[in-house]
């Protein structure tokens, strides 16, 4: 009787293991999620099945995000992607009280002021999607292809500095990957080290 | 109306105040950095060391070469005169900062990064060398990050390379913090998402607690806890491999060991070393169940440990005496079990919390600290003296009263029993619990719960099986005798602990520990006599003596590493440059070798070559002077000499022919033949 008790308890204990965040694996299915956007609408990744989706982790207070927004590089990249029918989702996983956290109204104001061109700006204040994708920095970029597989994760380009002058000479990994996807080729550089400020999760 | 106005103004001020507070990061560099040179008059053809002496503002931190999960590397842009070249920036060993599950390798305290400039030969003394450098770096608080740029300039003049004593001392201090190369043939491997780094490290070298700071990105998960353990002449670091495609090729990093220092390790990909039972992440169902079962057994055994026995005997007594209803007995048994399991799980949670906070989990290391052993010794002596009847502890009375209070009392008794049992578990269950900490959180907590369950098991059974209760012997004088008898194994435990203390801290340390035990014994005796007399607050006068005993135990220090056997060669002397010069003048050939306790290759060479009879005789026959430089503690003066001849640190073997001159640098893998041949030359 006690043996079953022990086994049962062990089973319960193990079943209660909280899901440990594991980095999404390149080449495998990207996790689906549902978040509220800056207008209050619920947006799911699966809504865009069939299209290439770019996920951009954002924090307007981070100097590395500012490098790409103030210079117009991020907006140009977004525009180029969307011109090809790519869906661009900017995600903010800043926890309330931390740097970069935005209310829906603040998010709308930011997008308008920066003349940003995402398809939508999603708010993830609990950090669930951020942790699910193991997003570490802002910016941190992910590309999901039409079949729902993750084909790129990493930095936006290969010059990890806060100096906007470095953008011109850098390889924009996102544009390069999108071009390869459009041409039907496999993404040559599928994983790079992201750079930026840490995502301001609650804990 | 006035009140409304007041409220309005207050609200307005509050609104205005908030944004100001949020941007209160202040202007200007958040790290005070000065560029300093070891000498302003370097000699032509030699190196000069420059230091970026940095002091981050309070609350801010700078970053290591590998910043961790977020952050960027410091960049230097030099403007140097013709022919002058700058080496790579050398970083001291960083600290860890884990925020919201993201790991950062940072410097929150003042630190100094070093760079060597090479001055070309042939420059005339007096040549001015203007040095300019721009440093781009990142400095952050836990909330915000600011990338900053600072420009530095200094001017050097070619001269004699003399260094003032003050500067020498300062730079030696900076050099001590820079990790040293450990050429040990380390290997790494990844199995099922678990990363393992195996570093040859002599078993006799002192080292407590460790952490591996990787320089190669993509090898390990920075935020995951690391387990550093030692198996014989190997030091093994186990942690979670990074997600993603991983790395192939060498993995480089800095191994920081408390008590030994920081070492640069380059590991080649190799085969996985045999793992101990119940280890790394990914341990499945089966392992967790085995660990759970083992913990239950361990808990069961704890019941007969003398630590716990006095409490339990009283509990058993009360159960037998209660003679209450079945339900009462059962609910008391359950309450007791709940108390025990809860305290054990709480202990497990505390340890897991420490693990999650980034501390490396490794009980084995804690038990290598002689002060911990000293305190355990005192505890064991105290318990033994209590069992022998020298003094009484008030708690049993409290327990007795609580035991009479039904389920609530039973719960409290259970909690107390678990609390008292845990110091006893230390020495015996240390290894098992250390392994449990490697399991995922739920598995580890299950093991601790199992320990609690095992501890509570006898009373659970007593509560549920009335037949067993009837078997309990009636209380009587035999209980006193039994209690006195239990003092004997307790004293034996104390003896064993004293032996361990002696091995760790030498005879002096053991005597210190025994002196502390003597002080404690006297204090307890005094308290016991006062108790027997019925004096009020019997403990009060004894408390300062007990405190003194604890302090004495805390004074015990680790014994210096065992003397390196008999002196290797007759007449081997410690290395110093003065002695070298004297010997060169005397016209004797000199064999100078540099070694360290943590350098396995050095030890192997010593055993297999230098200390063999053939080589010893050959060296003696030709009157070769032998100088030994021990770099175990990282002495910067020795370090500078070693670096001149071998950037890769130790081992270093130098052969000076008679009459001085530049030495011949022997290969790191020595053979007897190499030395014998040179004696004949």
Short mmCIF file of N, CA, C and O in Angstrom, two decimals, chain B residues 565-629:
data_model
loop_
_atom_site.label_atom_id
_atom_site.label_comp_id
_atom_site.label_asym_id
_atom_site.label_seq_id
_atom_site.Cartn_x
_atom_site.Cartn_y
_atom_site.Cartn_z
N UNK B 565 56.21 16.59 -0.92
CA UNK B 565 57.04 15.40 -0.72
C UNK B 565 58.41 15.81 -0.22
O UNK B 565 58.61 16.94 0.21
N UNK B 566 59.38 14.95 -0.29
CA UNK B 566 60.75 15.33 0.06
C UNK B 566 61.25 16.24 -1.03
O UNK B 566 60.78 16.16 -2.16
N UNK B 567 62.10 17.18 -0.72
CA UNK B 567 62.59 18.07 -1.77
C UNK B 567 63.06 17.25 -2.95
O UNK B 567 63.82 16.30 -2.81
N UNK B 568 62.61 17.64 -4.12
CA UNK B 568 62.79 16.80 -5.30
C UNK B 568 64.26 16.45 -5.49
O UNK B 568 64.64 15.29 -5.59
N UNK B 569 65.05 17.48 -5.56
CA UNK B 569 66.46 17.25 -5.80
C UNK B 569 67.21 17.86 -4.63
O UNK B 569 66.81 18.91 -4.13
N UNK B 570 68.30 17.24 -4.24
CA UNK B 570 69.07 17.78 -3.13
C UNK B 570 69.44 19.21 -3.43
O UNK B 570 69.99 19.49 -4.50
N UNK B 571 69.19 20.13 -2.50
CA UNK B 571 69.61 21.50 -2.68
C UNK B 571 68.71 22.32 -3.60
O UNK B 571 69.12 23.39 -4.02
N UNK B 572 67.47 21.86 -3.90
CA UNK B 572 66.59 22.68 -4.74
C UNK B 572 66.17 23.90 -3.93
O UNK B 572 65.79 23.80 -2.77
N UNK B 573 66.26 25.07 -4.55
CA UNK B 573 65.92 26.30 -3.81
C UNK B 573 64.74 26.97 -4.46
O UNK B 573 64.47 26.78 -5.64
N UNK B 574 64.03 27.81 -3.68
CA UNK B 574 62.95 28.58 -4.30
C UNK B 574 63.51 29.57 -5.31
O UNK B 574 64.59 30.11 -5.11
N UNK B 575 62.75 29.82 -6.34
CA UNK B 575 63.25 30.66 -7.42
C UNK B 575 63.21 32.13 -7.03
O UNK B 575 62.24 32.61 -6.44
N UNK B 576 64.26 32.85 -7.37
CA UNK B 576 64.20 34.30 -7.33
C UNK B 576 65.22 34.79 -8.32
O UNK B 576 66.24 34.14 -8.55
N UNK B 577 64.96 35.94 -8.90
CA UNK B 577 65.85 36.39 -9.97
C UNK B 577 67.25 36.74 -9.42
O UNK B 577 68.25 36.58 -10.11
N UNK B 578 67.27 37.19 -8.15
CA UNK B 578 68.58 37.51 -7.56
C UNK B 578 69.42 36.25 -7.44
O UNK B 578 70.60 36.22 -7.79
N UNK B 579 68.78 35.19 -6.95
CA UNK B 579 69.51 33.93 -6.77
C UNK B 579 70.01 33.44 -8.12
O UNK B 579 71.13 32.93 -8.23
N UNK B 580 69.16 33.62 -9.13
CA UNK B 580 69.55 33.20 -10.47
C UNK B 580 70.82 33.93 -10.90
O UNK B 580 71.77 33.34 -11.44
N UNK B 581 70.84 35.25 -10.66
CA UNK B 581 72.01 36.04 -11.05
C UNK B 581 73.25 35.58 -10.31
O UNK B 581 74.34 35.43 -10.91
N UNK B 582 73.10 35.32 -9.02
CA UNK B 582 74.25 34.86 -8.22
C UNK B 582 74.80 33.55 -8.76
O UNK B 582 76.01 33.36 -8.92
N UNK B 583 73.89 32.62 -9.05
CA UNK B 583 74.32 31.31 -9.55
C UNK B 583 74.98 31.44 -10.91
O UNK B 583 75.95 30.73 -11.22
N UNK B 584 74.46 32.36 -11.74
CA UNK B 584 75.07 32.54 -13.06
C UNK B 584 76.50 33.02 -12.90
O UNK B 584 77.41 32.56 -13.59
N UNK B 585 76.70 33.96 -11.94
CA UNK B 585 78.06 34.46 -11.71
C UNK B 585 78.98 33.34 -11.27
O UNK B 585 80.15 33.31 -11.61
N UNK B 586 78.43 32.43 -10.43
CA UNK B 586 79.26 31.31 -9.93
C UNK B 586 79.63 30.35 -11.03
O UNK B 586 80.46 29.46 -10.82
N UNK B 587 79.01 30.50 -12.20
CA UNK B 587 79.36 29.62 -13.30
C UNK B 587 78.71 28.26 -13.24
O UNK B 587 79.13 27.32 -13.91
N UNK B 588 77.62 28.15 -12.44
CA UNK B 588 76.93 26.86 -12.37
C UNK B 588 75.81 26.82 -13.39
O UNK B 588 75.13 27.82 -13.59
N UNK B 589 75.60 25.66 -14.01
CA UNK B 589 74.39 25.55 -14.83
C UNK B 589 73.18 25.54 -13.90
O UNK B 589 73.26 25.09 -12.75
N UNK B 590 72.08 26.09 -14.39
CA UNK B 590 70.87 26.21 -13.56
C UNK B 590 69.70 25.60 -14.29
O UNK B 590 69.48 25.86 -15.47
N UNK B 591 68.96 24.78 -13.57
CA UNK B 591 67.70 24.26 -14.10
C UNK B 591 66.59 24.90 -13.27
O UNK B 591 66.48 24.65 -12.07
N UNK B 592 65.84 25.78 -13.91
CA UNK B 592 64.75 26.46 -13.20
C UNK B 592 63.43 25.92 -13.71
O UNK B 592 63.18 25.92 -14.91
N UNK B 593 62.60 25.45 -12.80
CA UNK B 593 61.29 25.00 -13.27
C UNK B 593 60.18 25.61 -12.43
O UNK B 593 60.35 25.88 -11.25
N UNK B 594 59.07 25.86 -13.08
CA UNK B 594 57.94 26.56 -12.49
C UNK B 594 56.75 25.62 -12.47
O UNK B 594 56.41 25.01 -13.46
N UNK B 595 56.10 25.56 -11.34
CA UNK B 595 55.03 24.60 -11.16
C UNK B 595 53.92 25.23 -10.31
O UNK B 595 54.07 26.35 -9.82
N UNK B 596 52.82 24.55 -10.19
CA UNK B 596 51.71 25.02 -9.34
C UNK B 596 50.91 23.80 -8.91
O UNK B 596 50.87 22.80 -9.62
N UNK B 597 50.27 23.91 -7.75
CA UNK B 597 49.48 22.79 -7.24
C UNK B 597 48.37 22.39 -8.19
O UNK B 597 47.96 21.25 -8.24
N UNK B 598 47.88 23.40 -8.96
CA UNK B 598 46.72 23.10 -9.80
C UNK B 598 47.13 22.68 -11.21
O UNK B 598 46.30 22.50 -12.07
N UNK B 599 48.43 22.56 -11.43
CA UNK B 599 48.89 22.23 -12.78
C UNK B 599 49.22 20.75 -12.84
O UNK B 599 50.24 20.31 -12.31
N UNK B 600 48.36 19.98 -13.49
CA UNK B 600 48.55 18.53 -13.50
C UNK B 600 49.76 18.13 -14.33
O UNK B 600 50.51 17.23 -13.95
N UNK B 601 49.96 18.79 -15.46
CA UNK B 601 51.11 18.47 -16.29
C UNK B 601 52.39 18.66 -15.50
O UNK B 601 53.33 17.85 -15.62
N UNK B 602 52.42 19.73 -14.70
CA UNK B 602 53.61 19.98 -13.88
C UNK B 602 53.87 18.80 -12.96
O UNK B 602 55.00 18.31 -12.85
N UNK B 603 52.81 18.37 -12.27
CA UNK B 603 52.97 17.29 -11.29
C UNK B 603 53.42 16.00 -11.97
O UNK B 603 54.25 15.26 -11.46
N UNK B 604 52.83 15.75 -13.14
CA UNK B 604 53.21 14.53 -13.87
C UNK B 604 54.68 14.58 -14.25
O UNK B 604 55.42 13.61 -14.06
N UNK B 605 55.13 15.74 -14.76
CA UNK B 605 56.53 15.87 -15.13
C UNK B 605 57.44 15.70 -13.93
O UNK B 605 58.51 15.10 -14.02
N UNK B 606 57.00 16.25 -12.80
CA UNK B 606 57.86 16.13 -11.63
C UNK B 606 58.01 14.68 -11.22
O UNK B 606 59.10 14.19 -10.98
N UNK B 607 56.87 13.97 -11.18
CA UNK B 607 56.92 12.58 -10.74
C UNK B 607 57.69 11.72 -11.72
O UNK B 607 58.47 10.85 -11.35
N UNK B 608 57.43 11.95 -13.03
CA UNK B 608 57.96 11.02 -14.02
C UNK B 608 59.36 11.37 -14.48
O UNK B 608 60.03 10.54 -15.08
N UNK B 609 59.78 12.61 -14.28
CA UNK B 609 61.07 13.00 -14.83
C UNK B 609 61.97 13.61 -13.76
O UNK B 609 63.00 13.05 -13.40
N UNK B 610 61.56 14.73 -13.23
CA UNK B 610 62.47 15.51 -12.40
C UNK B 610 62.86 14.77 -11.13
O UNK B 610 64.00 14.83 -10.68
N UNK B 611 61.87 14.07 -10.55
CA UNK B 611 62.17 13.45 -9.25
C UNK B 611 62.66 12.02 -9.38
O UNK B 611 62.73 11.29 -8.40
N UNK B 612 62.98 11.60 -10.60
CA UNK B 612 63.48 10.23 -10.74
C UNK B 612 64.96 10.18 -10.40
O UNK B 612 65.67 11.18 -10.50
N UNK B 613 65.41 9.01 -10.02
CA UNK B 613 66.80 8.84 -9.57
C UNK B 613 67.79 9.23 -10.65
O UNK B 613 68.78 9.92 -10.39
N UNK B 614 67.52 8.80 -11.88
CA UNK B 614 68.48 9.06 -12.97
C UNK B 614 68.73 10.55 -13.12
O UNK B 614 69.87 11.01 -13.19
N UNK B 615 67.63 11.31 -13.14
CA UNK B 615 67.77 12.75 -13.36
C UNK B 615 68.40 13.41 -12.13
O UNK B 615 69.28 14.26 -12.24
N UNK B 616 67.96 12.99 -10.95
CA UNK B 616 68.51 13.58 -9.71
C UNK B 616 70.01 13.38 -9.66
O UNK B 616 70.77 14.30 -9.37
N UNK B 617 70.44 12.16 -9.97
CA UNK B 617 71.89 11.88 -9.93
C UNK B 617 72.63 12.71 -10.95
O UNK B 617 73.69 13.28 -10.66
N UNK B 618 72.07 12.79 -12.18
CA UNK B 618 72.76 13.53 -13.24
C UNK B 618 72.91 14.99 -12.83
O UNK B 618 73.96 15.61 -13.02
N UNK B 619 71.86 15.56 -12.26
CA UNK B 619 71.92 16.97 -11.88
C UNK B 619 72.93 17.20 -10.77
O UNK B 619 73.71 18.15 -10.78
N UNK B 620 72.94 16.26 -9.81
CA UNK B 620 73.89 16.41 -8.69
C UNK B 620 75.31 16.28 -9.16
O UNK B 620 76.20 17.04 -8.77
N UNK B 621 75.52 15.29 -10.07
CA UNK B 621 76.88 15.01 -10.52
C UNK B 621 77.52 16.22 -11.17
O UNK B 621 78.71 16.48 -11.00
N UNK B 622 76.72 16.97 -11.95
CA UNK B 622 77.30 18.11 -12.65
C UNK B 622 77.10 19.42 -11.89
O UNK B 622 77.24 20.49 -12.48
N UNK B 623 76.73 19.30 -10.60
CA UNK B 623 76.57 20.51 -9.77
C UNK B 623 75.59 21.51 -10.40
O UNK B 623 75.84 22.71 -10.43
N UNK B 624 74.49 20.97 -10.92
CA UNK B 624 73.48 21.85 -11.50
C UNK B 624 72.62 22.39 -10.38
O UNK B 624 72.11 21.64 -9.55
N UNK B 625 72.46 23.71 -10.33
CA UNK B 625 71.59 24.30 -9.32
C UNK B 625 70.15 24.18 -9.79
O UNK B 625 69.85 24.38 -10.97
N UNK B 626 69.27 23.83 -8.87
CA UNK B 626 67.86 23.67 -9.24
C UNK B 626 67.04 24.74 -8.51
O UNK B 626 67.11 24.84 -7.28
N UNK B 627 66.31 25.53 -9.27
CA UNK B 627 65.45 26.55 -8.68
C UNK B 627 63.99 26.21 -9.00
O UNK B 627 63.67 25.91 -10.14
N UNK B 628 63.14 26.25 -7.96
CA UNK B 628 61.74 25.88 -8.15
C UNK B 628 60.86 27.12 -7.91
O UNK B 628 60.93 27.71 -6.84
N UNK B 629 60.06 27.47 -8.88
CA UNK B 629 59.14 28.59 -8.71
C UNK B 629 57.72 28.04 -8.53
O UNK B 629 57.18 27.43 -9.44
#
